[in-house]
Short mmCIF file of C-alpha atoms in Angstrom, two decimals:
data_model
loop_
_atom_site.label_atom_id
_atom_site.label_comp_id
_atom_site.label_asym_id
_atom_site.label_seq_id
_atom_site.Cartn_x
_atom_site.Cartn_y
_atom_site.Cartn_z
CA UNK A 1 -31.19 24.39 58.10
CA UNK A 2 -30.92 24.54 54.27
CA UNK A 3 -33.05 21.32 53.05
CA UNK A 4 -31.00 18.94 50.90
CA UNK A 5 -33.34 18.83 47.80
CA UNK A 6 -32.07 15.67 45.22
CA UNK A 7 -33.76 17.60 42.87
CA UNK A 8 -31.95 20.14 42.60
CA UNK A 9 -28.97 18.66 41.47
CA UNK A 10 -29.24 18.55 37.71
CA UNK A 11 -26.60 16.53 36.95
CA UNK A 12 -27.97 13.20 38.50
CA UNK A 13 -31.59 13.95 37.18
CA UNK A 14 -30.41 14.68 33.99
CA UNK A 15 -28.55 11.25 34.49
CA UNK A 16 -31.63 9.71 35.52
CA UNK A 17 -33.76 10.78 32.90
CA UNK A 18 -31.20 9.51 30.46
CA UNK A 19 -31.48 5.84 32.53
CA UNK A 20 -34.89 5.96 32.87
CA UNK A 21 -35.12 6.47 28.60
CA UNK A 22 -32.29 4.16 27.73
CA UNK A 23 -33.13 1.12 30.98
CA UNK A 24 -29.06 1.04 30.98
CA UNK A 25 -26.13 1.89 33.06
CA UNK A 26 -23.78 1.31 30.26
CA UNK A 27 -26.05 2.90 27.27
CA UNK A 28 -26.54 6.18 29.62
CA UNK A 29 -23.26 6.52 30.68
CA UNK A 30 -22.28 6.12 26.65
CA UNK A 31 -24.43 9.26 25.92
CA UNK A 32 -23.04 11.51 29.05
CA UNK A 33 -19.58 10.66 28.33
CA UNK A 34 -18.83 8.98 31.56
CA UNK A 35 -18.30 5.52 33.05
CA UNK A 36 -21.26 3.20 34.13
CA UNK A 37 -19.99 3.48 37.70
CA UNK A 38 -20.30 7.00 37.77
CA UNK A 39 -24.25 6.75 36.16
CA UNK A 40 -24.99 4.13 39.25
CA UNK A 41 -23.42 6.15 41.78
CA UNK A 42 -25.78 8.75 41.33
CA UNK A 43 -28.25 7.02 40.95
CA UNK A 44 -27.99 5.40 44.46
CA UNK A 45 -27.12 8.51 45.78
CA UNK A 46 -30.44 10.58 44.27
CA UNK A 47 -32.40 7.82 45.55
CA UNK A 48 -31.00 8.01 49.22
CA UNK A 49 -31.41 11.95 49.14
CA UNK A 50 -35.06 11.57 47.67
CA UNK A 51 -35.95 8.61 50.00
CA UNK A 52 -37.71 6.20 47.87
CA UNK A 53 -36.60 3.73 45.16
CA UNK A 54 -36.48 4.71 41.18
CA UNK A 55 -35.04 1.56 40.09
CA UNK A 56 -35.92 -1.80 40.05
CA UNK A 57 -32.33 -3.82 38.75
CA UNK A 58 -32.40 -7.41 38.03
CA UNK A 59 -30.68 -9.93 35.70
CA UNK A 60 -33.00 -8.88 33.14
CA UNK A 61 -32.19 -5.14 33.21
CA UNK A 62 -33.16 -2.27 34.75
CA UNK A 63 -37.26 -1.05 35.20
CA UNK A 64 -38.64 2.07 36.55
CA UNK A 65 -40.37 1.61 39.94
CA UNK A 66 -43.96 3.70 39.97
CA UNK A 67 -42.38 6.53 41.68
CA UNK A 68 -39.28 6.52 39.32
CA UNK A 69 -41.56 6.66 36.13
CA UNK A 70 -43.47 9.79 38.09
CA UNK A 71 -40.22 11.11 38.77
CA UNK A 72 -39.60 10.19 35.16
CA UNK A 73 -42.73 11.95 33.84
CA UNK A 74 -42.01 15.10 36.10
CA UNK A 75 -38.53 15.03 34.76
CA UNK A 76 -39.50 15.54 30.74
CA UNK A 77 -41.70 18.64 31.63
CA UNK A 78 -39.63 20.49 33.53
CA UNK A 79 -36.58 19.90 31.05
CA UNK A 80 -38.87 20.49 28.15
CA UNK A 81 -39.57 23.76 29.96
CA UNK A 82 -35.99 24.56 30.72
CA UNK A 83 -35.15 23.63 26.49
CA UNK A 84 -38.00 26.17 25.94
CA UNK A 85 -36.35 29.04 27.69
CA UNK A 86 -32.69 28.86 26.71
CA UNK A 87 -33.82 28.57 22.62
CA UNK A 88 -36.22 31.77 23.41
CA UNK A 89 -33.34 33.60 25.23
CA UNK A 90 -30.91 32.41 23.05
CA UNK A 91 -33.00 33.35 19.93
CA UNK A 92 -33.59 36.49 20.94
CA UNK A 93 -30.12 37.42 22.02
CA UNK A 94 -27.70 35.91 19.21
CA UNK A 95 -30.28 34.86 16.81
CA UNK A 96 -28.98 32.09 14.40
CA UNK A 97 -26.06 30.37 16.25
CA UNK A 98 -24.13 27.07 16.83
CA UNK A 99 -24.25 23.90 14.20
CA UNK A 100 -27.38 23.03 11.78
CA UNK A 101 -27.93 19.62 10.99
CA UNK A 102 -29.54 18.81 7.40
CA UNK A 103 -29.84 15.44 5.73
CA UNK A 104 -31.23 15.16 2.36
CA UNK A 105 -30.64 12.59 -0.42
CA UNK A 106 -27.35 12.65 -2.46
CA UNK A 107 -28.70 14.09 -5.84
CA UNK A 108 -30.67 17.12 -3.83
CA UNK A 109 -27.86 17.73 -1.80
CA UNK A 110 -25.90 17.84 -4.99
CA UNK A 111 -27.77 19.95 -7.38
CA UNK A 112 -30.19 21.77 -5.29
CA UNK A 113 -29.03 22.74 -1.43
CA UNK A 114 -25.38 22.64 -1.94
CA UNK A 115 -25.87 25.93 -4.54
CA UNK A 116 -28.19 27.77 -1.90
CA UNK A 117 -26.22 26.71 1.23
CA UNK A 118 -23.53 29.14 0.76
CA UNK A 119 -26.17 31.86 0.35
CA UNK A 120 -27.89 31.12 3.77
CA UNK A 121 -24.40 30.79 5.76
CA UNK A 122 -23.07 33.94 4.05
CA UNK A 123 -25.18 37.07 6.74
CA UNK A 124 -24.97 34.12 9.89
CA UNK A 125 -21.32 34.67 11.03
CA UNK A 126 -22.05 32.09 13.93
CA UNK A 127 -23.66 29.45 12.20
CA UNK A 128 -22.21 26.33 10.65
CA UNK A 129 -23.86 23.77 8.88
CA UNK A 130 -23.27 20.12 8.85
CA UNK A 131 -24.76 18.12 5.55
CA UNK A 132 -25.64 14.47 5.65
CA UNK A 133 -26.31 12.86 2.62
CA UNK A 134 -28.58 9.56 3.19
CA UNK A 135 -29.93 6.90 0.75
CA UNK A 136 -33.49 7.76 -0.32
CA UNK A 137 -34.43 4.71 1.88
CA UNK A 138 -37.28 6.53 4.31
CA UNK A 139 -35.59 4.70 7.32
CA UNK A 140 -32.65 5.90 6.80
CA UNK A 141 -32.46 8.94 9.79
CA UNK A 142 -29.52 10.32 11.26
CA UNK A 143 -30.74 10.80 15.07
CA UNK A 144 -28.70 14.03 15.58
CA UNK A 145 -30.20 15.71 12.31
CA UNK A 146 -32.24 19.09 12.70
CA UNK A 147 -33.63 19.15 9.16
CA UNK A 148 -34.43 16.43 6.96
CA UNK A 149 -35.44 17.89 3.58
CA UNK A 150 -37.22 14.58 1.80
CA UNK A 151 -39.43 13.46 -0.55
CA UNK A 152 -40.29 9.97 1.52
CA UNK A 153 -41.64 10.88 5.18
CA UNK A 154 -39.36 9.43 7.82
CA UNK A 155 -39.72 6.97 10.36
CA UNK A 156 -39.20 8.70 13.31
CA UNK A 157 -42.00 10.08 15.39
CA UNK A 158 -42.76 13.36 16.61
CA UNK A 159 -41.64 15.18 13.55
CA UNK A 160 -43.62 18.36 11.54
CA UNK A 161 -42.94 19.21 7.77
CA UNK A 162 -43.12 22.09 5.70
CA UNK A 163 -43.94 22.17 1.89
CA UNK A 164 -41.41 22.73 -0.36
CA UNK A 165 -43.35 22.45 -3.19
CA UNK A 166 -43.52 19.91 -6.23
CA UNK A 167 -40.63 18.13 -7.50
CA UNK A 168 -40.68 18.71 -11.62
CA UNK A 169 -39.75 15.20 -13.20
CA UNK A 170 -38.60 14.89 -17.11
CA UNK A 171 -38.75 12.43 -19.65
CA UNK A 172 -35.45 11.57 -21.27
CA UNK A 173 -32.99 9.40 -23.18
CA UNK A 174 -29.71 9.76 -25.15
CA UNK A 175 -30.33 10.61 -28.95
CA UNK A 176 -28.60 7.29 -29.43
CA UNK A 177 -31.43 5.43 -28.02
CA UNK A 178 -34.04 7.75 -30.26
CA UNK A 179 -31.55 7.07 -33.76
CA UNK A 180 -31.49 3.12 -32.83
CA UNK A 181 -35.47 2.49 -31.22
CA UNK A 182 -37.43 5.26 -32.19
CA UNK A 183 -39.04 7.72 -30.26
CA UNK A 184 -42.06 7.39 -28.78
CA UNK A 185 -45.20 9.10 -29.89
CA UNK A 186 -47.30 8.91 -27.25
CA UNK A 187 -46.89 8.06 -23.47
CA UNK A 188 -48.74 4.68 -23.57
CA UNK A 189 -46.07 3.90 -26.45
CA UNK A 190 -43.18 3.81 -23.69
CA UNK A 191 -44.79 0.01 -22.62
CA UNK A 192 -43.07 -0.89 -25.42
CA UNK A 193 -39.75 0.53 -24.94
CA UNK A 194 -36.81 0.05 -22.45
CA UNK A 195 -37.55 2.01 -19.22
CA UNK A 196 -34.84 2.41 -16.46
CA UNK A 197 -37.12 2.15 -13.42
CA UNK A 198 -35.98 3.50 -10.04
CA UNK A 199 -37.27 1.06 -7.13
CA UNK A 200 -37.45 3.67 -4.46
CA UNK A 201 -39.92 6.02 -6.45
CA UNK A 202 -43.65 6.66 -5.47
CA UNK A 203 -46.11 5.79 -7.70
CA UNK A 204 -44.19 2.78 -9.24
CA UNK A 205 -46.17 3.93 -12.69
CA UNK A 206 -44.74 7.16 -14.97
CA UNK A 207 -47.63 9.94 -14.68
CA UNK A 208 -48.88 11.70 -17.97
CA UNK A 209 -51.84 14.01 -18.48
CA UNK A 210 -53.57 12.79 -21.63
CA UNK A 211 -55.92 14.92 -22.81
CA UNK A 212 -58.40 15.40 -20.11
CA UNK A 213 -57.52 12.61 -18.33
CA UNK A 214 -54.29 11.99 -16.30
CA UNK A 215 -53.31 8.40 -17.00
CA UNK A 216 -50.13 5.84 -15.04
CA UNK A 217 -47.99 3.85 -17.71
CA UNK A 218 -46.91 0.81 -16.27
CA UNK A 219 -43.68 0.46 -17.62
CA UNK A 220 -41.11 -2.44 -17.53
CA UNK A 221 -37.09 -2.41 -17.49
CA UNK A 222 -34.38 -4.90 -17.78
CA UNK A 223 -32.63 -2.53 -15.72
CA UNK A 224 -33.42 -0.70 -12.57
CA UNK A 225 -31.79 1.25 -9.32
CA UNK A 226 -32.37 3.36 -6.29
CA UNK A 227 -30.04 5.57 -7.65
CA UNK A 228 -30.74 8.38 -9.64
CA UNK A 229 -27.15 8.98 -10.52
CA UNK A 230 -26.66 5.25 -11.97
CA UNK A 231 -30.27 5.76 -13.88
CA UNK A 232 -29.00 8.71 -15.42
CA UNK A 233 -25.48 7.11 -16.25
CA UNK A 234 -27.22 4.29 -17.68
CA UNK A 235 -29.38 6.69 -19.95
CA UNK A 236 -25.82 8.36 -21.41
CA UNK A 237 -24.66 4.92 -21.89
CA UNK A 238 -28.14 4.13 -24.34
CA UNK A 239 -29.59 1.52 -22.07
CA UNK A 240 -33.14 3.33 -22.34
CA UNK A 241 -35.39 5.98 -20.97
CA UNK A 242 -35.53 7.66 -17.38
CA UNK A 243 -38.05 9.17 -15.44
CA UNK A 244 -35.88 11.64 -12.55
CA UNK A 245 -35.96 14.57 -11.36
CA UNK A 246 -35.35 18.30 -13.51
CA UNK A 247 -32.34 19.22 -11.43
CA UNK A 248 -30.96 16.19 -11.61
CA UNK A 249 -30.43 16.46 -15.45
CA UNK A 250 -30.12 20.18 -16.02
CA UNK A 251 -26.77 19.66 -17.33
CA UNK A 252 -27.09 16.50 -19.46
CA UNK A 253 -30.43 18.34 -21.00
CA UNK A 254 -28.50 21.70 -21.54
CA UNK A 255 -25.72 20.00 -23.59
CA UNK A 256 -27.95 17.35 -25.44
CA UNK A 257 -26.49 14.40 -24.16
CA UNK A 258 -29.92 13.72 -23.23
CA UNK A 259 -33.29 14.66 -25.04
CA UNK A 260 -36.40 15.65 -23.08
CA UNK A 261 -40.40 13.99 -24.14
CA UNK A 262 -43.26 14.61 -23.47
CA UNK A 263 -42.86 17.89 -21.59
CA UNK A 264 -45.99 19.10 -21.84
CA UNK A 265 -47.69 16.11 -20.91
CA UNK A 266 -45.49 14.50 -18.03
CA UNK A 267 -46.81 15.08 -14.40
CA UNK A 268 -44.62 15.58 -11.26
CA UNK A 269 -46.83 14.28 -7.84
CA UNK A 270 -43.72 14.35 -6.31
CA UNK A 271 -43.34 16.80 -3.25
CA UNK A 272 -40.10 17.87 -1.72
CA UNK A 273 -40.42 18.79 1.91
CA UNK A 274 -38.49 19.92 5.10
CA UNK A 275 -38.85 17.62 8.50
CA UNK A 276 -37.80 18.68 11.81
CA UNK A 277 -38.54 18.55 15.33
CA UNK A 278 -42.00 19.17 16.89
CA UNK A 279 -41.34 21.95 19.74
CA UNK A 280 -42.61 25.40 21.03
CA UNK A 281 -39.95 27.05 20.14
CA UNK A 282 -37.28 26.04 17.53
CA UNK A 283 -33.70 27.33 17.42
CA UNK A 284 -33.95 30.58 15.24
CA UNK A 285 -31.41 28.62 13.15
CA UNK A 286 -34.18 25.97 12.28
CA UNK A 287 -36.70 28.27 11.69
CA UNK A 288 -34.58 30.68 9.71
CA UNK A 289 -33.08 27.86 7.05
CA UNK A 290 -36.55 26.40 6.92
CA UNK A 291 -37.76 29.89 5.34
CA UNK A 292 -34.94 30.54 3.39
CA UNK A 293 -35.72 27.06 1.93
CA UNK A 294 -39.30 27.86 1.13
CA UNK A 295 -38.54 30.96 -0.48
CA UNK A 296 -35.52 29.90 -2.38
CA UNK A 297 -37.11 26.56 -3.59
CA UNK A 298 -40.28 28.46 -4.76
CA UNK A 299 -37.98 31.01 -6.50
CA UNK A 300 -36.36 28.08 -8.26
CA UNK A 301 -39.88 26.03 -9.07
CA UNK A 302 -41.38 29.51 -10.66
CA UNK A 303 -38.59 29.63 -13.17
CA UNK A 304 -39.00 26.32 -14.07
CA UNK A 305 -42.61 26.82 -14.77
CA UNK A 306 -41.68 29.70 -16.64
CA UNK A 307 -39.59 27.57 -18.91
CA UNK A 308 -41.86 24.77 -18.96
CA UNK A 309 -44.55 26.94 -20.11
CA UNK A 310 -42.64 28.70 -23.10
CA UNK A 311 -42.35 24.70 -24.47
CA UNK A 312 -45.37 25.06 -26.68
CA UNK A 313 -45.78 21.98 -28.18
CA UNK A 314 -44.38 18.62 -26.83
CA UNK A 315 -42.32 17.89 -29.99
CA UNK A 316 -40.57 20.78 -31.78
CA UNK A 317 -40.26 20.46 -36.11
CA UNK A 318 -36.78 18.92 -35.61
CA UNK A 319 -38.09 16.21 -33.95
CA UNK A 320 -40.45 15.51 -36.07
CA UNK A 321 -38.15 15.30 -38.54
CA UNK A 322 -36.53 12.91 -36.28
CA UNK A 323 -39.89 10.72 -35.77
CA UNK A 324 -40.17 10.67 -39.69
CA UNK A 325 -36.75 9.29 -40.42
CA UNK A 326 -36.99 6.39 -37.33
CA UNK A 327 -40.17 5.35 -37.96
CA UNK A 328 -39.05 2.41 -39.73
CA UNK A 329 -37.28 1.37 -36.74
CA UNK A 330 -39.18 -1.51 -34.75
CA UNK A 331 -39.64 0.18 -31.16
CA UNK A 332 -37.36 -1.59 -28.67
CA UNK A 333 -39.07 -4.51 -26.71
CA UNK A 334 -39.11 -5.38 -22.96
CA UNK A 335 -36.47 -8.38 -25.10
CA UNK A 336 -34.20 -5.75 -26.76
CA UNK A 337 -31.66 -4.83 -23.74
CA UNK A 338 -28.30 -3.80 -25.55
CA UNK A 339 -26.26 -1.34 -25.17
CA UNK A 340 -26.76 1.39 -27.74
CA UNK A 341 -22.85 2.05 -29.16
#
């Protein structure tokens, strides 16, 4: 006579693991796509096949009895196991395949994976990618995500990163804001001045190497926001100088509607990198966009060092020229707030 092993049902263990991780009927059945009945009818009928109790249920809510949680325990490794083999097979067999999740912050989404996307998707016929674009809050995760390509390290546990590499900041305000304030002549001068401040960024001070010595500037704003975009429309507008990200400004700096300092002399601590799921073996999709972004991003950092590095000197003989005919104008103080016209 065949013996009637629960176990071997897969259906009501994975239905018990999914109890046994959420302690609810109702939140299990949510994830399964079924009714709570249906979640608690197998469960009473694994435990009659098995024998034994896995569930304690009470007013309270639902506890794992200490052969349920060995059940539990039992349950994770072989499953883990069984995840193992289908990504190998399937990585082997189709390579790249099914949907990629990536969440990154609005701006890098914008100007930096949105141009390279195309190019990854182009040689994976069966691969489609899905792109969430999150606040650059660090606890803001979508659960479902396969990549998260950050600058903040997320909350969740059990995640591995990659380097991406640095993130190159600039120095910059409209030529408005120069004509009207001045323009600072040395880093430490920008105390004095109106700085847009974003309140998500890491280190709250503005980096600069000075001489020798690398050196924080405290500065203070009237205005401030976690949003690059707004910092950067506020900068157009003449409220004062930003701190953000290269990419962020390419155009703005390309057309002159905003003017680069300090070039040679601002630092970027910043690091951009890719987050994603701790396992033995990752979907070739995972591992293939998290190479592709390594090599693409380091492509795209080596031309800006190239450019950075054919800068010379931090202020060209135009803007000297510029310096001379402001420097009657008082700098603007942490008082002086209006709008530049």
């Amino acid at each position: 006579m065949a013996l009637r092993a629960a176990p071997r049902d897969l259906n009501k263990l994975n239905a018990f693991v999914r109890v046994a991780e959420r302690r609810s009927f109702t939140k299990a059945a949510a994830d399964l796509r079924t009714t709570p009945s249906v979640v608690s009818k197998h469960m009473k009928e694994l435990e009659e096949s098995l024998g034994f109790s896995l569930l304690n249920r009470s007013t309270h809510g639902l506890a794992l009895t200490d052969a349920g949680e060995g059940l539990f325990q039992n349950c994770l490794q072989i499953l883990a196991k069984l995840d193992d083999y289908v990504v190998e097979a399937r990585n082997l067999q189709k390579g790249p395949y099914g949907t990629l999740r990536v969440q990154t912050t609005s701006e890098y989404a914008q100007f930096v994976l949105t141009p390279l996307l195309s190019k990854f998707v182009k040689d994976r016929p069966g691969l489609r990618i899905q792109l969430y674009v999150a606040t650059e809050d660090r606890n803001s995760v979508d659960e479902g995500s396969d990549v998260i390509v950050t600058s903040n390290k997320p909350s969740v546990p059990g995640l591995i990163e990659r380097d991406l590499g640095k993130i190159r900041h600039v120095v910059c305000a409209s030529p408005a804001y120069f004509k009207r304030f001045g323009r600072p002549k040395n880093p430490e001068d920008l105390r004095e001045h109106s700085c847009l401040v974003n309140l998500g960024a890491t280190p709250k001070g503005w980096p600069f190497q000075s001489a020798s010595r690398q050196i924080l500037v405290e500065v203070k704003s009237a205005l401030s926001s976690n949003s690059t975009g707004v910092l950067i429309q506020m900068a157009q507008q003449g409220y004062g100088i930003i701190r953000v990200p290269h990419y962020a400004v390419k155009a703005q700096l390309a057309s002159k509607a905003l003017k680069a300092i300090f070039e040679g002399a601002t630092l970027s601590p910043e690091r951009m990198r890719a987050y994603f799921s701790k396992a033995k073996h990752l979907p070739a999709k995972t591992t293939d966009f998290i190479r592709f972004l390594q090599s693409s991003i380091a492509s795209i950092n080596t031309d800006l060092s190239a450019q950075n590095s054919s800068i010379g000197t931090d202020i060209s003989a135009a803007d000297r020229s510029e310096i001379a005919c402001t420097a009657d104008a008082a700098p603007i103080g942490y008082a002086h707030r209006g709008r530049v016209g």
